[in-house]
Short mmCIF file of C-alpha atoms in Angstrom, two decimals:
data_model
loop_
_atom_site.label_atom_id
_atom_site.label_comp_id
_atom_site.label_asym_id
_atom_site.label_seq_id
_atom_site.Cartn_x
_atom_site.Cartn_y
_atom_site.Cartn_z
CA MET A 1 100.69 154.82 83.93
CA ALA A 2 99.17 156.68 86.87
CA THR A 3 101.52 158.02 89.53
CA ASP A 4 99.53 157.04 92.58
CA SER A 5 97.98 153.56 92.31
CA VAL A 6 96.64 150.92 89.96
CA GLY A 7 93.16 149.60 90.57
CA THR A 8 93.08 146.37 88.53
CA ALA A 9 96.06 145.15 86.54
CA GLN A 10 96.50 142.20 84.22
CA LEU A 11 100.09 141.49 83.26
CA VAL A 12 100.56 138.99 80.47
CA ASP A 13 104.01 137.58 79.61
CA ALA A 14 105.71 140.70 80.90
CA SER A 15 108.45 141.80 83.21
CA VAL A 16 107.59 145.00 85.03
CA GLU A 17 110.36 147.33 86.19
CA LEU A 18 109.53 149.34 89.27
CA SER A 19 111.46 152.33 87.99
CA LYS A 20 108.71 152.85 85.43
CA MET A 21 105.84 152.01 87.75
CA ALA A 22 104.17 154.20 90.28
CA ILE A 23 104.84 153.81 93.96
CA GLY A 24 101.58 152.66 95.42
CA SER A 25 99.52 149.51 95.65
CA ILE A 26 97.82 147.12 93.29
CA GLY A 27 94.31 146.03 94.16
CA ASN A 28 92.89 143.00 92.34
CA ASP A 29 95.79 141.58 90.37
CA GLN A 30 96.09 138.75 87.90
CA VAL A 31 99.66 137.90 87.01
CA ILE A 32 100.14 135.61 84.01
CA ASP A 33 103.56 134.42 82.82
CA GLY A 34 105.30 137.43 84.28
CA GLN A 35 107.53 138.80 86.98
CA ILE A 36 107.16 141.97 89.02
CA ASP A 37 110.28 143.59 90.44
CA SER A 38 108.65 144.89 93.55
CA SER A 39 111.33 146.35 95.81
CA LYS A 40 109.34 149.57 96.12
CA LEU A 41 105.82 148.23 95.72
CA ASN A 42 103.46 148.22 98.67
CA PHE A 43 102.17 144.66 98.78
CA VAL A 44 98.55 143.77 99.37
CA PRO A 45 96.97 140.31 99.06
CA VAL A 46 96.91 139.11 95.44
CA LYS A 47 93.42 138.14 94.32
CA SER A 48 92.33 136.25 91.25
CA VAL A 49 89.74 138.09 89.20
CA ALA A 50 88.44 135.05 87.31
CA GLY A 51 89.23 132.32 89.83
CA ASP A 52 92.64 131.13 88.58
CA VAL A 53 96.12 132.59 88.88
CA ASN A 54 98.31 130.96 86.23
CA VAL A 55 101.99 131.68 86.78
CA THR A 56 104.62 129.93 84.69
CA ARG A 57 107.66 131.35 86.52
CA TRP A 58 107.38 132.48 90.13
CA LEU A 59 104.45 133.51 92.27
CA GLY A 60 105.86 135.33 95.29
CA VAL A 61 104.08 136.09 98.54
CA GLY A 62 105.82 138.32 101.03
CA PRO A 63 108.98 140.48 100.97
CA SER A 64 111.33 139.81 98.08
CA SER A 65 114.58 141.09 99.56
CA SER A 66 116.90 138.29 100.72
CA ASN A 67 117.76 140.15 103.93
CA VAL A 68 114.15 140.54 105.05
CA ALA A 69 112.59 137.83 107.22
CA ARG A 70 109.74 136.11 105.38
CA ASN A 71 106.38 135.79 107.06
CA ALA A 72 103.47 135.50 104.67
CA THR A 73 100.41 133.37 104.00
CA LEU A 74 98.90 132.38 100.67
CA PHE A 75 95.16 131.78 100.81
CA VAL A 76 93.28 129.74 98.23
CA GLN A 77 89.59 130.13 98.93
CA ASP A 78 86.35 129.63 97.05
CA ASP A 79 82.75 128.91 97.97
CA ALA A 80 82.08 126.13 95.48
CA GLY A 81 83.38 122.58 95.19
CA ILE A 82 86.56 121.04 96.50
CA GLN A 83 89.52 123.40 96.31
CA THR A 84 92.95 122.11 95.32
CA ILE A 85 96.40 123.62 95.20
CA GLN A 86 97.92 121.83 92.23
CA ALA A 87 101.52 121.70 91.06
CA MET A 88 101.93 120.19 87.61
CA SER A 89 105.11 119.82 85.58
CA SER A 90 105.12 119.77 81.78
CA PHE A 91 108.70 118.57 81.66
CA SER A 92 109.31 115.07 80.25
CA SER A 93 108.58 112.59 83.01
CA SER A 94 111.40 110.54 84.49
CA PRO A 95 112.49 109.20 87.89
CA ILE A 96 113.93 112.63 88.79
CA THR A 97 111.30 114.99 87.37
CA GLY A 98 107.77 115.92 88.37
CA SER A 99 106.25 118.57 90.59
CA THR A 100 107.39 119.17 94.16
CA VAL A 101 105.84 121.06 97.05
CA LEU A 102 108.71 122.55 99.05
CA VAL A 103 108.10 123.56 102.67
CA GLY A 104 111.09 124.76 104.64
CA VAL A 105 112.82 127.33 106.78
CA ASP A 106 115.74 129.68 106.06
CA ASP A 107 116.68 132.31 108.65
CA GLY A 108 120.22 132.76 107.39
CA ALA A 109 121.74 130.18 109.73
CA ALA A 110 122.16 126.40 109.64
CA VAL A 111 119.21 124.41 110.94
CA ALA A 112 119.83 123.14 114.47
CA SER A 113 118.69 119.90 116.08
CA GLY A 114 115.09 120.29 117.25
CA ASP A 115 114.21 123.00 114.72
CA ARG A 116 110.90 122.63 112.94
CA LEU A 117 111.38 122.59 109.16
CA GLY A 118 107.70 122.91 108.28
CA GLY A 119 104.47 121.03 108.31
CA LEU A 120 100.97 120.37 107.08
CA GLN A 121 97.83 121.06 109.06
CA PHE A 122 94.34 119.75 108.34
CA ALA A 123 91.61 122.13 109.40
CA GLY A 124 87.88 122.61 109.22
CA SER A 125 85.20 125.03 110.33
CA ARG A 126 83.83 124.48 113.84
CA SER A 127 80.88 126.82 113.47
CA SER A 128 78.89 128.90 111.02
CA ASP A 129 81.17 131.92 111.56
CA HIS A 130 84.20 130.23 109.95
CA ASN A 131 85.90 129.41 113.24
CA LEU A 132 88.61 127.01 112.03
CA GLY A 133 90.02 124.17 114.08
CA VAL A 134 92.97 121.93 113.31
CA GLY A 135 92.33 118.20 113.74
CA ALA A 136 95.59 116.68 112.51
CA SER A 137 99.07 117.75 111.52
CA ILE A 138 102.38 116.49 110.17
CA SER A 139 105.61 118.20 111.22
CA ALA A 140 109.19 117.73 110.03
CA MET A 141 111.81 118.20 112.77
CA ALA A 142 115.57 118.34 112.40
CA THR A 143 117.37 115.69 114.44
CA GLN A 144 120.86 117.17 114.09
CA THR A 145 122.59 120.40 113.12
CA TRP A 146 122.56 120.53 109.35
CA ASP A 147 125.54 121.02 107.10
CA ALA A 148 126.51 120.23 103.52
CA THR A 149 126.43 116.45 104.15
CA SER A 150 124.01 116.02 107.05
CA THR A 151 120.26 116.68 107.04
CA GLY A 152 118.84 114.26 109.63
CA THR A 153 115.05 114.63 109.98
CA GLU A 154 112.09 112.94 111.61
CA LEU A 155 108.35 113.22 110.88
CA ARG A 156 105.78 113.67 113.64
CA PHE A 157 102.11 112.87 113.08
CA SER A 158 99.59 114.33 115.53
CA THR A 159 95.82 113.83 115.79
CA ALA A 160 92.99 115.16 117.94
CA PRO A 161 90.88 112.43 119.59
CA ASN A 162 87.10 112.54 119.72
CA ASN A 163 85.61 115.09 122.13
CA ALA A 164 88.84 117.11 122.28
CA ASN A 165 90.25 120.14 120.46
CA THR A 166 93.96 119.63 121.09
CA ARG A 167 96.31 117.40 119.14
CA SER A 168 98.65 114.81 120.60
CA LEU A 169 101.60 113.04 119.04
CA ALA A 170 100.46 109.72 117.53
CA LEU A 171 103.37 108.51 115.41
CA THR A 172 107.02 109.43 114.91
CA ILE A 173 108.99 108.21 111.91
CA GLY A 174 112.61 108.55 112.97
CA GLN A 175 115.71 109.53 111.02
CA ASP A 176 116.63 105.82 111.08
CA GLN A 177 113.29 104.95 109.42
CA SER A 178 111.97 103.48 112.66
CA ALA A 179 108.30 103.97 113.57
CA THR A 180 107.24 104.77 117.14
CA PHE A 181 103.55 104.81 118.00
CA THR A 182 102.56 106.90 121.00
CA GLY A 183 99.19 105.22 121.46
CA VAL A 184 98.43 101.56 122.07
CA VAL A 185 99.32 99.34 119.12
CA ASN A 186 97.09 96.28 118.83
CA SER A 187 99.62 93.45 118.94
CA LYS A 188 97.28 90.74 120.21
CA ARG A 189 97.16 87.42 118.46
CA TYR A 190 93.74 86.28 117.32
CA TYR A 191 93.16 82.68 116.35
CA VAL A 192 90.81 79.76 116.88
CA THR A 193 90.86 76.09 115.93
CA ALA A 194 87.56 74.22 115.78
CA PHE A 195 86.52 70.75 114.64
CA LEU A 196 83.47 68.65 113.84
CA ASN A 197 83.17 65.73 116.22
CA VAL A 198 79.87 64.41 114.85
CA THR A 199 78.78 63.46 111.33
CA GLN A 200 76.91 65.81 109.02
CA ASN A 201 74.90 64.67 105.98
CA ILE A 202 75.81 66.22 102.62
CA GLU A 203 73.27 65.92 99.82
CA GLN A 204 74.66 65.51 96.32
CA LEU A 205 74.77 68.50 93.93
CA THR A 206 74.15 70.95 96.78
CA ASP A 207 76.40 73.65 98.26
CA THR A 208 76.44 72.77 101.95
CA VAL A 209 77.91 74.81 104.81
CA VAL A 210 80.05 72.90 107.29
CA TYR A 211 79.29 73.29 111.01
CA TRP A 212 82.26 73.23 113.37
CA ASN A 213 80.63 72.35 116.67
CA GLN A 214 83.64 72.16 118.98
CA THR A 215 86.42 74.62 119.77
CA LEU A 216 89.78 72.98 120.29
CA GLU A 217 91.77 76.08 121.27
CA SER A 218 91.56 79.84 120.83
CA MET A 219 93.22 83.11 121.79
CA ASN A 220 91.35 86.43 122.03
CA TRP A 221 88.62 85.06 119.76
CA PRO A 222 85.01 85.98 120.65
CA SER A 223 82.41 83.31 121.35
CA ARG A 224 80.92 81.75 118.23
CA THR A 225 77.12 81.87 118.18
CA ASP A 226 76.81 80.55 114.61
CA LEU A 227 78.89 77.37 114.49
CA SER A 228 79.35 77.61 110.73
CA ARG A 229 80.98 81.05 110.88
CA PHE A 230 84.27 82.51 112.02
CA VAL A 231 83.82 86.28 112.48
CA ALA A 232 86.91 88.51 112.35
CA PRO A 233 87.20 90.42 115.67
CA ILE A 234 89.36 93.10 114.00
CA GLY A 235 90.51 93.83 110.47
CA GLY A 236 93.62 92.18 109.07
CA ARG A 237 95.11 89.40 107.00
CA TYR A 238 94.03 85.98 108.21
CA LEU A 239 95.41 82.54 107.42
CA CYS A 240 92.51 80.10 107.04
CA THR A 241 93.23 76.35 106.96
CA TYR A 242 90.77 73.47 106.84
CA THR A 243 90.48 69.71 106.44
CA VAL A 244 87.20 68.06 105.41
CA VAL A 245 86.72 64.27 105.48
CA PHE A 246 84.08 62.64 103.26
CA GLY A 247 82.66 59.18 103.99
CA ASN A 248 83.27 56.00 102.00
CA ASN A 249 82.15 56.06 98.37
CA PRO A 250 84.13 55.36 95.17
CA THR A 251 82.10 57.60 92.85
CA GLY A 252 82.33 61.24 91.84
CA ALA A 253 84.18 64.33 92.95
CA ARG A 254 84.47 65.90 96.39
CA LEU A 255 84.68 69.72 96.38
CA SER A 256 85.44 72.13 99.21
CA TRP A 257 86.30 75.83 99.50
CA ILE A 258 86.14 78.92 101.72
CA VAL A 259 83.77 81.84 101.15
CA VAL A 260 83.60 85.30 102.74
CA ASN A 261 80.33 86.67 104.16
CA GLY A 262 78.26 83.74 102.89
CA LYS A 263 78.78 84.39 99.19
CA THR A 264 77.78 81.49 96.98
CA GLY A 265 78.33 80.63 93.34
CA THR A 266 81.63 80.15 91.60
CA MET A 267 83.48 83.30 92.71
CA PRO A 268 85.29 84.08 94.82
CA ARG A 269 86.33 80.70 96.14
CA TYR A 270 89.36 80.52 98.41
CA ALA A 271 91.37 77.33 98.96
CA TYR A 272 89.25 75.52 96.37
CA ILE A 273 89.91 71.75 96.34
CA ASN A 274 88.45 69.23 93.86
CA THR A 275 89.29 65.59 94.60
CA GLN A 276 88.06 62.61 92.59
CA ALA A 277 87.12 59.55 94.65
CA THR A 278 88.76 56.37 93.31
CA THR A 279 88.25 53.75 96.01
CA ASP A 280 85.56 52.80 98.48
CA SER A 281 87.23 54.67 101.33
CA THR A 282 87.23 58.12 102.93
CA THR A 283 88.32 61.17 100.94
CA SER A 284 90.07 64.13 102.59
CA ASN A 285 90.28 67.65 101.22
CA SER A 286 92.72 70.10 102.81
CA GLY A 287 93.26 73.72 101.77
CA SER A 288 94.51 77.06 103.05
CA ALA A 289 94.40 80.71 101.99
CA VAL A 290 95.39 84.13 103.31
CA ILE A 291 92.29 86.34 103.21
CA ARG A 292 91.95 90.06 103.98
CA LEU A 293 89.00 90.58 106.33
CA ASP A 294 87.48 93.71 107.79
CA GLN A 295 86.11 93.69 111.32
CA GLY A 296 82.80 91.81 111.27
CA ASP A 297 83.52 89.86 108.08
CA TYR A 298 83.13 86.11 108.42
CA VAL A 299 84.25 82.98 106.61
CA ASN A 300 82.51 79.65 105.98
CA VAL A 301 83.65 76.35 104.52
CA LEU A 302 81.35 74.90 101.84
CA VAL A 303 81.34 71.36 100.41
CA TYR A 304 79.81 69.76 97.32
CA GLN A 305 79.79 66.18 96.05
CA PHE A 306 78.88 64.09 92.97
CA SER A 307 78.61 60.60 94.45
CA GLY A 308 75.02 59.97 93.36
CA THR A 309 73.84 59.63 96.94
CA THR A 310 73.98 61.36 100.32
CA LEU A 311 77.42 61.33 101.94
CA MET A 312 78.53 62.01 105.48
CA ILE A 313 81.35 64.25 106.56
CA GLY A 314 82.91 64.17 109.98
CA PRO A 315 85.48 62.23 112.00
CA MET A 316 86.35 59.07 110.12
CA ALA A 317 88.81 56.56 111.57
CA THR A 318 91.97 58.55 112.40
CA ASN A 319 91.04 61.55 110.25
CA ARG A 320 89.75 64.67 112.00
CA MET A 321 87.92 67.61 110.42
CA THR A 322 89.43 70.90 111.59
CA PHE A 323 89.35 74.59 110.75
CA THR A 324 91.91 77.16 111.95
CA ILE A 325 91.85 80.90 111.41
CA ASP A 326 94.87 82.90 112.56
CA ARG A 327 95.39 86.67 112.19
CA LEU A 328 98.78 87.38 110.62
CA SER A 329 98.97 91.18 110.35
CA GLU A 330 97.10 94.40 109.64
#
């Protein structure tokens, strides 16, 4: 082997001893299933000749001596497609196996409270000259001095708002598993109860949308311009409850259900109720369902009947037709 330098080296399933290798530098290296004892080797960035560096033992970046402070960066860069740093284990899977990405700090002393253990940053180019900016980050911070039985840690999540290039703390997950949001958390309650205080004709064998023409009570709910719809002001899980009252008729079934965004047909139907009329009196259908809605989604109540004639729905005797939608959670 030359005594000054090696231009391009490919080491396959080998362990290289520096005593038999020249003192110098390696240019474009590909290390496969091997180890390099490099106490005397002048390190330069390791580059992949073909695009992949496959190492089945250790891939080291930076000084190897345990008494030398580490400070090195590993770059994975390409100009095509989405680039991924992948760790994959071929060991039999179990609850305690699998690949792990370890990020940490070791300066030869115990970690102290307030020390940063490591983090992840999410960056992107801000211009055509590869000027990178960081838009979000996650940092792990020690919350106590570490020892053999104590490793208290919290996670800090930071984001950059629109029209700004600096990050601010958004969320802290504490060592006690508590969550503290720095920004405003939307804790408002959103609900409305409406009813139909007039009668509405329902033709037989026809899906018919119910109109709820009066608001009984509401909290933080926007004005309803379409009286058949209840539009979610923000995303979340909503509890929807209704009661529909059909007029007197002893024949056929009375159907009712909730739909999202005006969908018709058989699916999906929420809080689907099918009641068979048996006497010449009113028939009431009541149902409820928890439905996940995005902001701007809306719900309707539809009815259908098999009486053989037109029926009315609406307030009958002591029965009232009502609909309530109440936001439960995110």
